[in-house]
mmCIF file of C-alpha atoms in Angstrom:
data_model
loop_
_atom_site.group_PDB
_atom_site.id
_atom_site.type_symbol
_atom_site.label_atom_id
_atom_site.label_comp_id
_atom_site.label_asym_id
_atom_site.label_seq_id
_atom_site.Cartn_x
_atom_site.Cartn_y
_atom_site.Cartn_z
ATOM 1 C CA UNK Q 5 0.000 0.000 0.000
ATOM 2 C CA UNK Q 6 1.473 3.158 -1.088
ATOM 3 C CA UNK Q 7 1.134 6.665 0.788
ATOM 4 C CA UNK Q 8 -1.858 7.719 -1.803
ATOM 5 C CA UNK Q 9 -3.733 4.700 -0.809
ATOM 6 C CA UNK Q 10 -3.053 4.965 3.064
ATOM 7 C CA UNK Q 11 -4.448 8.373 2.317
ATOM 8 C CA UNK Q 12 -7.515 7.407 0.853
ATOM 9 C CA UNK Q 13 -7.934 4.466 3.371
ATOM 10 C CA UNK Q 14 -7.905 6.844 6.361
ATOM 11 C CA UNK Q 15 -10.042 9.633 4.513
ATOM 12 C CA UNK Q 16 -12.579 6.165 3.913
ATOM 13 C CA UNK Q 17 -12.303 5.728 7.737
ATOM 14 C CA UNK Q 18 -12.786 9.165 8.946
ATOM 15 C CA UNK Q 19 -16.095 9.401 6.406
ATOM 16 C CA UNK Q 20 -17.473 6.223 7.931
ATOM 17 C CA UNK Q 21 -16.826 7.195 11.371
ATOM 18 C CA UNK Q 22 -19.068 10.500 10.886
ATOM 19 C CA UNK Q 23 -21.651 8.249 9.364
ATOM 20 C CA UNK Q 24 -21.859 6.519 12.243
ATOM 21 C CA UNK Q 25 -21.985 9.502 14.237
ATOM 22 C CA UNK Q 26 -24.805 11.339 12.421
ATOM 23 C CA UNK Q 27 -26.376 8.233 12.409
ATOM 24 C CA UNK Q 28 -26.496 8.141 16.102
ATOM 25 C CA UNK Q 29 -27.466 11.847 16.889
ATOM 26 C CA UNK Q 30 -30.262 11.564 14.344
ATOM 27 C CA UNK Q 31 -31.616 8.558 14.972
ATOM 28 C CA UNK Q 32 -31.349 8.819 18.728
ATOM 29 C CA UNK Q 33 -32.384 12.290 19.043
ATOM 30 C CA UNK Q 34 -29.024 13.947 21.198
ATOM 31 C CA UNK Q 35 -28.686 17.183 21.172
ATOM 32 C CA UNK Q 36 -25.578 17.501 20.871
ATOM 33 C CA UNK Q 37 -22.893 17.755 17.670
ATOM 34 C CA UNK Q 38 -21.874 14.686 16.102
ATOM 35 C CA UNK Q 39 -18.142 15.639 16.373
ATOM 36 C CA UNK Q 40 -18.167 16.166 19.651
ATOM 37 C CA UNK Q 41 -18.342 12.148 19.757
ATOM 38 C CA UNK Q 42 -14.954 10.297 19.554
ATOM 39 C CA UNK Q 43 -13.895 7.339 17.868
ATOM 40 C CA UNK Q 44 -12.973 5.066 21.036
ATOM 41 C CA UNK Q 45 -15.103 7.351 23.449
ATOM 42 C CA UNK Q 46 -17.548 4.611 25.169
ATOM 43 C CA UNK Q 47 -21.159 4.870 23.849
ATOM 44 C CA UNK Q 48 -22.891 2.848 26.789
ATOM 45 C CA UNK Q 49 -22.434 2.950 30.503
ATOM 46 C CA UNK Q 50 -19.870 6.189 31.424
ATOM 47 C CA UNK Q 51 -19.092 7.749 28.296
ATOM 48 C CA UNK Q 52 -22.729 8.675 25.790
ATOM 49 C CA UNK Q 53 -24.791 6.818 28.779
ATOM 50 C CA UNK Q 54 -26.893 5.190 26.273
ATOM 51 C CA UNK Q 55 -29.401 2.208 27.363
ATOM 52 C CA UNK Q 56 -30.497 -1.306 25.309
ATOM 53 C CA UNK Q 57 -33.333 0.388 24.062
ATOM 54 C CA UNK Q 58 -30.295 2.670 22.363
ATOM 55 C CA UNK Q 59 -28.902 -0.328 21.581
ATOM 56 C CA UNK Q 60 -31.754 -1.844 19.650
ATOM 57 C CA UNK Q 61 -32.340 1.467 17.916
ATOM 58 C CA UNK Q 62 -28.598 1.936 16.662
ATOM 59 C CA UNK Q 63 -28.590 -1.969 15.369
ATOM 60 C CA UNK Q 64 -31.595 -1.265 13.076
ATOM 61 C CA UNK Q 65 -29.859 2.313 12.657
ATOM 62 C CA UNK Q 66 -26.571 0.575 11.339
ATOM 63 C CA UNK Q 67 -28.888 -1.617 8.574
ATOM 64 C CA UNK Q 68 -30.724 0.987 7.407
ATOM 65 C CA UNK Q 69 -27.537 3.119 6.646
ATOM 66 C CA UNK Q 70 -24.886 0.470 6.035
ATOM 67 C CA UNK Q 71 -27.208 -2.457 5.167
ATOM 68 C CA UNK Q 72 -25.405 -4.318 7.426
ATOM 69 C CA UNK Q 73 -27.292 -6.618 10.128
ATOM 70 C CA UNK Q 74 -25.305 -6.984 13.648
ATOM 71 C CA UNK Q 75 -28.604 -8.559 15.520
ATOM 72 C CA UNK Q 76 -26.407 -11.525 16.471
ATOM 73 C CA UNK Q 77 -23.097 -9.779 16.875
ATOM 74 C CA UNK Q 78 -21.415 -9.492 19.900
ATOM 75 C CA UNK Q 79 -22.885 -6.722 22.662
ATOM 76 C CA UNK Q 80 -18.907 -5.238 22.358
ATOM 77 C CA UNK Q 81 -19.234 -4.667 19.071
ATOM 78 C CA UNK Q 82 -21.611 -1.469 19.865
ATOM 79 C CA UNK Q 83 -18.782 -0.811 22.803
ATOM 80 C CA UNK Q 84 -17.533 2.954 20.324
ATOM 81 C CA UNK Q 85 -18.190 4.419 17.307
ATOM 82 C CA UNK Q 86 -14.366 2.432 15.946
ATOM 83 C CA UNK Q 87 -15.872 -1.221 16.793
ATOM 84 C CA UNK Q 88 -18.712 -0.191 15.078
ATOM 85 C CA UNK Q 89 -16.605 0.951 11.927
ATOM 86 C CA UNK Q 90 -14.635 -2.514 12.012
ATOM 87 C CA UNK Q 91 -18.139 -4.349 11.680
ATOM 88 C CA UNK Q 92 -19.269 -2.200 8.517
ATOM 89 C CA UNK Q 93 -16.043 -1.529 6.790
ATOM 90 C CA UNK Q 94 -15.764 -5.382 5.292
ATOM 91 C CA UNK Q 95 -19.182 -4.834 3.442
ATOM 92 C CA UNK Q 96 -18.895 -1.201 2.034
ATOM 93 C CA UNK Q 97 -15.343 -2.552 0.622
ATOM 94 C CA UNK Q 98 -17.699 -5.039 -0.541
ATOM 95 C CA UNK Q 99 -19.983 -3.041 -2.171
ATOM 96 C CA UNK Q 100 -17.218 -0.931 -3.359
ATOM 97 C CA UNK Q 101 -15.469 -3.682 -5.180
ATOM 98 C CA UNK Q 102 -18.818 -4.402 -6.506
ATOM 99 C CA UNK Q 103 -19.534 -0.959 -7.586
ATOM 100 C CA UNK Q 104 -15.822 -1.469 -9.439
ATOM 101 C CA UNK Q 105 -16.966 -4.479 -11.199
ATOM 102 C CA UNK Q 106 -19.932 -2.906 -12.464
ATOM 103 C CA UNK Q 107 -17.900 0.414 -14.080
ATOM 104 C CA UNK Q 108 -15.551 -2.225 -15.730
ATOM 105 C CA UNK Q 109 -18.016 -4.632 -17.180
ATOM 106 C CA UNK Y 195 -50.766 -27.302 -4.116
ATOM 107 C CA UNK Y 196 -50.355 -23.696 -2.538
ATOM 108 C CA UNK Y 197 -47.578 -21.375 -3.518
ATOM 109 C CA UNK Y 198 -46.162 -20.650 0.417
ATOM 110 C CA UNK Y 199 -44.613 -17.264 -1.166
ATOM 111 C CA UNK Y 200 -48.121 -16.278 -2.485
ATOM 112 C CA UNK Y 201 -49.787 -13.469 0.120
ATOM 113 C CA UNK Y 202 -51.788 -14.789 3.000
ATOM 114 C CA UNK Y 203 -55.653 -13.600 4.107
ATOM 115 C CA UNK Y 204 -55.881 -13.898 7.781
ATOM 116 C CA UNK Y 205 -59.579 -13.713 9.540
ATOM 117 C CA UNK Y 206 -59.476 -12.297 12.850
ATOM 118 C CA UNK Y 207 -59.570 -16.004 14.681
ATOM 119 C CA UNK Y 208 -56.116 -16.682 12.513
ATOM 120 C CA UNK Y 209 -54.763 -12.957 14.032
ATOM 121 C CA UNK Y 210 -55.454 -13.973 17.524
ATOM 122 C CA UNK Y 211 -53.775 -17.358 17.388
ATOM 123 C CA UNK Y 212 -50.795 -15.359 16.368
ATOM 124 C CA UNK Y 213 -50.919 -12.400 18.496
ATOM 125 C CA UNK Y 214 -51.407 -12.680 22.304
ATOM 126 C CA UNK Y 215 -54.107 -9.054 22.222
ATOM 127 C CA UNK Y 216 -57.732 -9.571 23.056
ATOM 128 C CA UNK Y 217 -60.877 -7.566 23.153
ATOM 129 C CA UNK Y 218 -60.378 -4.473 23.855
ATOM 130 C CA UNK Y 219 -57.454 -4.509 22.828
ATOM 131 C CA UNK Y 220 -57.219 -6.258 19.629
ATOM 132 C CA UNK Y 221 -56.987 -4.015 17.277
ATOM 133 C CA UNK Y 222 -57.467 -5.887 14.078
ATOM 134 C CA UNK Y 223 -60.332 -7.714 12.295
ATOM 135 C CA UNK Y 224 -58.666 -9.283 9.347
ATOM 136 C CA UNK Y 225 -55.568 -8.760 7.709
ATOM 137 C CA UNK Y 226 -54.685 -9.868 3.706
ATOM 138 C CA UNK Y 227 -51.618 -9.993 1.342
ATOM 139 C CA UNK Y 228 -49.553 -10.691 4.172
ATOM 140 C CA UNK Y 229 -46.015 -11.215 2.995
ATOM 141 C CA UNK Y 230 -44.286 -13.118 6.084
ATOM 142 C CA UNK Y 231 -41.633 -10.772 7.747
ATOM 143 C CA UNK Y 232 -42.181 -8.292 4.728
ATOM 144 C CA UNK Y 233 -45.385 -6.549 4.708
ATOM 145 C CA UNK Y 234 -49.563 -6.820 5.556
ATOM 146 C CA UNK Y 235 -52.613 -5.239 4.883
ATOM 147 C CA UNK Y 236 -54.713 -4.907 8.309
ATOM 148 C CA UNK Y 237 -58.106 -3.762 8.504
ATOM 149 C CA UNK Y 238 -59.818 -2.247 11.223
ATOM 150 C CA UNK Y 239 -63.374 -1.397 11.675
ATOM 151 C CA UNK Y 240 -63.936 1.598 13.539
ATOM 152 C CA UNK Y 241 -67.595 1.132 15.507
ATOM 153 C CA UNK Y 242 -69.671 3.505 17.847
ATOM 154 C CA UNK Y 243 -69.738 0.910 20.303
ATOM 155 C CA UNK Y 244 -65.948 0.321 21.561
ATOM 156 C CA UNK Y 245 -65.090 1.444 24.925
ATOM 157 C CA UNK Y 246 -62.799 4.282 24.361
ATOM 158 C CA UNK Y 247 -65.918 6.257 22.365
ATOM 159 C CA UNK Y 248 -67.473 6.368 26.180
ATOM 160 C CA UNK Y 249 -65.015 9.050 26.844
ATOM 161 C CA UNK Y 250 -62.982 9.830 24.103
ATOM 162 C CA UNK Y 251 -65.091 12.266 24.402
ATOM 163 C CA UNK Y 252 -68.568 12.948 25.131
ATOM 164 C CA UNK Y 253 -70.230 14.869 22.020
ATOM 165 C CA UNK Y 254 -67.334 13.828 19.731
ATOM 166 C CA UNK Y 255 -66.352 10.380 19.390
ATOM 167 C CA UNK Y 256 -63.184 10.241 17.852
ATOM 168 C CA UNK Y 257 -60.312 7.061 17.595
ATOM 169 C CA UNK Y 258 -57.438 7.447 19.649
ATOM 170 C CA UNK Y 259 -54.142 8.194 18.021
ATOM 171 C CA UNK Y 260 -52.320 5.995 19.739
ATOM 172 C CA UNK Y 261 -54.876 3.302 19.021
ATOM 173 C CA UNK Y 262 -54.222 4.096 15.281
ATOM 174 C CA UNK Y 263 -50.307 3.442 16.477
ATOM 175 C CA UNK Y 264 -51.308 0.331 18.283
ATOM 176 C CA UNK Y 265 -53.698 -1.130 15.593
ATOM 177 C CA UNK Y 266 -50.049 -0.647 13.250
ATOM 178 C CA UNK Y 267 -47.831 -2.171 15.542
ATOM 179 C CA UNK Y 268 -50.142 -4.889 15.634
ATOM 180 C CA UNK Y 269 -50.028 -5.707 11.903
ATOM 181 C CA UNK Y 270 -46.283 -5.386 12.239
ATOM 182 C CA UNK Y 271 -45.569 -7.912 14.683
ATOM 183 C CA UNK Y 272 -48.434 -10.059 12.784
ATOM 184 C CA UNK Y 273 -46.076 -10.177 9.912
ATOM 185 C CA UNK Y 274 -43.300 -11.322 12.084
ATOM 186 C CA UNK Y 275 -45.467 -14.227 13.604
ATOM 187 C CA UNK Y 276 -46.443 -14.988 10.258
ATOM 188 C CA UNK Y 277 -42.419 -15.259 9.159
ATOM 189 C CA UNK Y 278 -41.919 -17.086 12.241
ATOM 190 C CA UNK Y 279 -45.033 -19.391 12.040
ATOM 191 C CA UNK Y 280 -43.406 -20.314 8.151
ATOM 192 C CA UNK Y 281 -40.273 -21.376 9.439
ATOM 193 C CA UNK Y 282 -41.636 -24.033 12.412
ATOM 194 C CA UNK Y 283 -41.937 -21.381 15.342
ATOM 195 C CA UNK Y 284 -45.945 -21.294 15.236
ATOM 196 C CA UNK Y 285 -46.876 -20.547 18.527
ATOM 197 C CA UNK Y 286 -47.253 -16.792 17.872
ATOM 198 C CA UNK Y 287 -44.915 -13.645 19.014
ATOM 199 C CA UNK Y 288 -45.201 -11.329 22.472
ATOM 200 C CA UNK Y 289 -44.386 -8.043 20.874
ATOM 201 C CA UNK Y 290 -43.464 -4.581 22.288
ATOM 202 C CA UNK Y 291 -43.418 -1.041 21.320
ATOM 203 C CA UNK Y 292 -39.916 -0.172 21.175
ATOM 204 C CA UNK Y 293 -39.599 3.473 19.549
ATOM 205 C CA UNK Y 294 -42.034 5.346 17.210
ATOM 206 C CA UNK Y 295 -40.518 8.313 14.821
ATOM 207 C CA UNK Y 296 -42.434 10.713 12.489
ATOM 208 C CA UNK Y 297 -45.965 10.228 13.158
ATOM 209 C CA UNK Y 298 -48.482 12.109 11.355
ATOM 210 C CA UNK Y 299 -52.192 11.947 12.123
ATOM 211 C CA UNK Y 300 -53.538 13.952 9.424
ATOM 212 C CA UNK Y 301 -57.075 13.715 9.855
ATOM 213 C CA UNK Y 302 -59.632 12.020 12.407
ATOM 214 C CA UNK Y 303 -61.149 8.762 12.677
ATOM 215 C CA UNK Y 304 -64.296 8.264 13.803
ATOM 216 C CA UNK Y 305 -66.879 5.548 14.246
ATOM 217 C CA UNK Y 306 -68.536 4.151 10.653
ATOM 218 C CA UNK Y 307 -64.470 4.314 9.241
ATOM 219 C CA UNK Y 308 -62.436 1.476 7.964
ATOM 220 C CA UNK Y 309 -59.612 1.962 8.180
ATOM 221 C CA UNK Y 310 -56.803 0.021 6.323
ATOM 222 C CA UNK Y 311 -53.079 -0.005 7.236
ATOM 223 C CA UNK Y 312 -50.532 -1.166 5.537
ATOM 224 C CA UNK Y 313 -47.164 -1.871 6.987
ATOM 225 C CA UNK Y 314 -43.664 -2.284 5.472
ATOM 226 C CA UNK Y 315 -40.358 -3.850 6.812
ATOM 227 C CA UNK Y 316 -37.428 -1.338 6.567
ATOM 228 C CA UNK Y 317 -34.757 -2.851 8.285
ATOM 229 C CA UNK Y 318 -34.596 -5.740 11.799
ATOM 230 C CA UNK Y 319 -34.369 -9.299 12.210
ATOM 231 C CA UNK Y 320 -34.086 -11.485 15.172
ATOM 232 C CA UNK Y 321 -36.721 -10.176 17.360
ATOM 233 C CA UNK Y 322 -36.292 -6.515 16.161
ATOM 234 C CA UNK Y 323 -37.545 -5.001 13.405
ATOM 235 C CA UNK Y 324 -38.328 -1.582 12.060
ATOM 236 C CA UNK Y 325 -41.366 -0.750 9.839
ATOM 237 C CA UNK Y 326 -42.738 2.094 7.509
ATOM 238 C CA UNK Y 327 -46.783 2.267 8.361
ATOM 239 C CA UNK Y 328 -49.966 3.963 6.556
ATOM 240 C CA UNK Y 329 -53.456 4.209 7.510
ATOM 241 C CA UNK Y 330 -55.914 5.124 5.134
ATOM 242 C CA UNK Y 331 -59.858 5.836 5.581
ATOM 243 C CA UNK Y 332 -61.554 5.419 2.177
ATOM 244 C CA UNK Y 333 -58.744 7.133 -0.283
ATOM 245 C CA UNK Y 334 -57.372 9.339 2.377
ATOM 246 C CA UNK Y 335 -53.916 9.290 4.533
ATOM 247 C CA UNK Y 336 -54.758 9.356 8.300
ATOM 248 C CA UNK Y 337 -51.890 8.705 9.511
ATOM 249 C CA UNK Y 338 -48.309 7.740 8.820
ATOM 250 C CA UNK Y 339 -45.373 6.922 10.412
ATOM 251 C CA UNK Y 340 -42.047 4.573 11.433
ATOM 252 C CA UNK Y 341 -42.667 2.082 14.371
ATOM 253 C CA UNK Y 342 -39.872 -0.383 16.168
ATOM 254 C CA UNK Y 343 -40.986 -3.547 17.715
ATOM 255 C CA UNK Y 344 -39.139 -5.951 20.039
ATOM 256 C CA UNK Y 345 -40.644 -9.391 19.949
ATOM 257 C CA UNK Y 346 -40.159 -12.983 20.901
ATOM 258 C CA UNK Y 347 -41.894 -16.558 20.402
ATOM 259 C CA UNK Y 348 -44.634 -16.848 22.863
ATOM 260 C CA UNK Y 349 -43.783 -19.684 25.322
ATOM 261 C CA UNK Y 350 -46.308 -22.580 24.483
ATOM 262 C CA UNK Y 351 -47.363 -23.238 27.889
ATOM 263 C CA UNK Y 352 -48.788 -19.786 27.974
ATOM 264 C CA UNK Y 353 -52.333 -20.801 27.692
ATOM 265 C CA UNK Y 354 -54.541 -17.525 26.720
ATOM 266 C CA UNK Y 355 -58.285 -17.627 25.762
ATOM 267 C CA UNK Y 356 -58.279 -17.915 21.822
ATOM 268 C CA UNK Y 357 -61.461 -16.182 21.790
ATOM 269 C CA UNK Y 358 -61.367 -13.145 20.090
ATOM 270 C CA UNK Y 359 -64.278 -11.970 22.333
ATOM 271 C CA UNK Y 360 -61.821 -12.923 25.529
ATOM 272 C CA UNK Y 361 -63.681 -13.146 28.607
ATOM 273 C CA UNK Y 362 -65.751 -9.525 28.555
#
């Protein structure tokens, strides 16, 4: 991986982290900024003090943005916005591959 | 032979084998092209004679919103029995209200209405699920809205009156 691609890789990142934080003020109604929540910052318990029925909302929040279905993942993998971003990334690079294939053909 | 992916008419003695609700709190008399897990048709008739008209209110009877709400949530979690009832679990769901979002009541509903909902899955699995409803009276929107549901198989040894009527 050259530096242009470790580039784009992080830029990829950052833009799905701040999906998954404007997902989360929207959907759960904070009023607060989405920035204002960090990457590793805990969203249950200490930290954004959300509940299960938070929980619930932000695993039908994460399919209807990401298409992506966690129902039977692991509670830790809603522990911070990053474990949530390691659960999604494997199927947008899917669909981006896919999207690839489709330009090419 | 019957397709099983072909859309399913339920009377109301099919709904309440399915959902644990009784009078007066079953909200739905029949429900058609029912899609399991996808989305339903539910009708409800709305009559002079239910007991929220006996204050809701005096002079002006007129159907609860939230009874609207309820009557959609119903369908919802019919369509998830339905899904579940397909694939061996056919002992019906207990369902709960888990979040509601954007609801519009854009015009009353009163006694003499039918009124027909329709509900569609958006996103949930596993005993959550999210769904886009409508109610319409004749050709007019009534209300509208997104409801969440938690639900899970109802344990078979619960043993509820299958009477529609229930024990008024």
């Amino acid at each position: 991986m050259d530096i242009q691609e470790m580039r784009a890789e992080v830029e990829r990142r950052r833009a799905t982290c701040s999906r998954i934080k404007e997902m989360i003020v929207t959907r759960l109604d904070l009023t607060m900024d989405p920035e204002w929540i960090t990457d590793d910052q805990s969203l249950f318990g200490r930290g954004l003090e959300l509940d299960s029925l938070d929980f619930l909302e932000l695993a039908v929040g994460i399919e209807v943005e990401f298409g992506v279905a966690l129902y039977e993942s692991q509670i830790s993998v809603f522990g911070s916005v990053s474990t949530l971003a390691n659960s999604v990334e494997p199927e947008l690079r899917r669909s981006r591959r896919q999207a690839e294939l489709e330009l090419q053909a | 032979m019957t397709d099983p992916a072909a859309p399913l008419a339920l009377d109301c003695d099919q709904i309440a084998r399915l959902l644990p609700h009784r009078w007066p709190m079953l909200m739905l008399d029949a429900a058609r092209e029912v899609v399991p897990g996808v989305s339903a048709v539910g009708v409800k008739n709305v009559t002079a004679d239910e007991p929220w008209c006996v204050g809701h209110f005096p002079g002006k009877v007129v159907l609860p919103g939230v009874l609207a709400v309820e009557a959609m949530c119903q369908l919802a979690l019919l369509t998830c029995a339905v899904e579940r009832a397909g694939r061996g679990q056919g002992g019906g769901v207990d369902g709960y209200l888990t979040s509601l979002r954007n609801f519009r009541f854009r015009k009353m509903i009163v006694p003499g209405d039918q009124l027909i909902l329709r509900v569609e899955h958006i996103a949930g699995a596993n005993g959550v699920s999210e769904f886009r409803g409508e109610g319409k009276v004749a050709d007019d929107v009534v209300v509208t809205g997104v409801l969440t549901a938690a639900y899970s198989d109802r344990p078979s040894s619960n043993a509820r009156t299958t009477s529609v009527g229930g024990s008024r």
